[in-house]
Amino acid sequence: MWARAGRWAEITTAGPERLVSPDPAEALALFDQVQPS
């Protein structure tokens, strides 16, 4: 759980630039890991 929170914190602190990374598929995969379906 804390690992997910840490990952989410990294994404949010990185800002939209991280979400619109060179590899959007990776960003979406990370997003799916933290967001419950």
Short mmCIF file of N, CA and C in Angstrom, two decimals:
data_model
loop_
_atom_site.label_atom_id
_atom_site.label_comp_id
_atom_site.label_asym_id
_atom_site.label_seq_id
_atom_site.Cartn_x
_atom_site.Cartn_y
_atom_site.Cartn_z
N MET A 1 0.83 -1.20 0.00
CA MET A 1 0.00 0.00 0.00
C MET A 1 0.87 1.26 0.00
N TRP A 2 1.90 1.26 0.87
CA TRP A 2 2.77 2.44 0.93
C TRP A 2 3.58 2.58 -0.35
N ALA A 3 3.91 1.44 -0.96
CA ALA A 3 4.65 1.50 -2.23
C ALA A 3 3.80 2.19 -3.29
N ARG A 4 2.50 1.85 -3.29
CA ARG A 4 1.60 2.49 -4.26
C ARG A 4 1.46 3.97 -3.97
N ALA A 5 1.34 4.31 -2.69
CA ALA A 5 1.22 5.72 -2.31
C ALA A 5 2.47 6.49 -2.74
N GLY A 6 3.62 5.86 -2.56
CA GLY A 6 4.87 6.49 -2.96
C GLY A 6 4.92 6.71 -4.45
N ARG A 7 4.46 5.71 -5.20
CA ARG A 7 4.46 5.83 -6.65
C ARG A 7 3.50 6.94 -7.08
N TRP A 8 2.33 6.98 -6.45
CA TRP A 8 1.34 8.01 -6.79
C TRP A 8 1.90 9.39 -6.47
N ALA A 9 2.61 9.48 -5.33
CA ALA A 9 3.21 10.76 -4.93
C ALA A 9 4.23 11.20 -5.97
N GLU A 10 5.01 10.25 -6.47
CA GLU A 10 6.01 10.57 -7.50
C GLU A 10 5.33 11.11 -8.75
N ILE A 11 4.23 10.46 -9.14
CA ILE A 11 3.51 10.88 -10.34
C ILE A 11 2.90 12.27 -10.15
N THR A 12 2.24 12.48 -9.01
CA THR A 12 1.57 13.77 -8.78
C THR A 12 2.58 14.89 -8.61
N THR A 13 3.68 14.64 -7.90
CA THR A 13 4.69 15.68 -7.70
C THR A 13 5.40 15.98 -9.01
N ALA A 14 5.53 14.97 -9.86
CA ALA A 14 6.18 15.17 -11.15
C ALA A 14 5.29 16.03 -12.04
N GLY A 15 3.98 15.96 -11.80
CA GLY A 15 3.04 16.78 -12.56
C GLY A 15 2.65 16.13 -13.87
N PRO A 16 1.87 16.86 -14.67
CA PRO A 16 1.36 16.35 -15.96
C PRO A 16 2.49 15.92 -16.90
N GLU A 17 3.67 16.51 -16.72
CA GLU A 17 4.79 16.15 -17.59
C GLU A 17 5.09 14.67 -17.48
N ARG A 18 4.92 14.13 -16.27
CA ARG A 18 5.20 12.71 -16.06
C ARG A 18 4.13 11.85 -16.72
N LEU A 19 2.87 12.31 -16.60
CA LEU A 19 1.77 11.55 -17.19
C LEU A 19 1.87 11.58 -18.71
N VAL A 20 2.33 12.71 -19.24
CA VAL A 20 2.51 12.81 -20.69
C VAL A 20 3.97 12.53 -21.00
N SER A 21 4.45 11.40 -20.48
CA SER A 21 5.84 11.01 -20.65
C SER A 21 6.06 10.46 -22.06
N PRO A 22 7.32 10.27 -22.45
CA PRO A 22 7.64 9.67 -23.75
C PRO A 22 6.97 8.32 -23.92
N ASP A 23 6.61 7.68 -22.79
CA ASP A 23 5.95 6.38 -22.86
C ASP A 23 4.62 6.45 -22.12
N PRO A 24 3.56 6.94 -22.79
CA PRO A 24 2.25 7.09 -22.15
C PRO A 24 1.70 5.78 -21.65
N ALA A 25 2.06 4.68 -22.31
CA ALA A 25 1.58 3.37 -21.88
C ALA A 25 2.10 3.06 -20.48
N GLU A 26 3.34 3.44 -20.22
CA GLU A 26 3.91 3.20 -18.89
C GLU A 26 3.20 4.06 -17.85
N ALA A 27 2.92 5.30 -18.20
CA ALA A 27 2.23 6.20 -17.28
C ALA A 27 0.84 5.65 -16.95
N LEU A 28 0.15 5.15 -17.97
CA LEU A 28 -1.18 4.58 -17.75
C LEU A 28 -1.10 3.34 -16.89
N ALA A 29 -0.07 2.54 -17.10
CA ALA A 29 0.11 1.32 -16.31
C ALA A 29 0.32 1.69 -14.84
N LEU A 30 1.13 2.70 -14.58
CA LEU A 30 1.37 3.14 -13.21
C LEU A 30 0.08 3.69 -12.61
N PHE A 31 -0.68 4.42 -13.42
CA PHE A 31 -1.93 5.00 -12.95
C PHE A 31 -2.92 3.89 -12.57
N ASP A 32 -2.98 2.84 -13.39
CA ASP A 32 -3.88 1.72 -13.12
C ASP A 32 -3.50 1.00 -11.83
N GLN A 33 -2.22 1.01 -11.50
CA GLN A 33 -1.76 0.32 -10.29
C GLN A 33 -2.29 1.00 -9.03
N VAL A 34 -2.40 2.32 -9.06
CA VAL A 34 -2.84 3.04 -7.87
C VAL A 34 -4.34 3.26 -7.83
N GLN A 35 -4.96 3.35 -9.00
CA GLN A 35 -6.40 3.59 -9.04
C GLN A 35 -7.17 2.28 -9.07
N PRO A 36 -8.03 2.04 -8.07
CA PRO A 36 -8.85 0.83 -8.06
C PRO A 36 -9.81 0.83 -9.24
N SER A 37 -9.99 -0.29 -9.85
CA SER A 37 -10.85 -0.38 -11.03
C SER A 37 -12.31 -0.11 -10.65
#
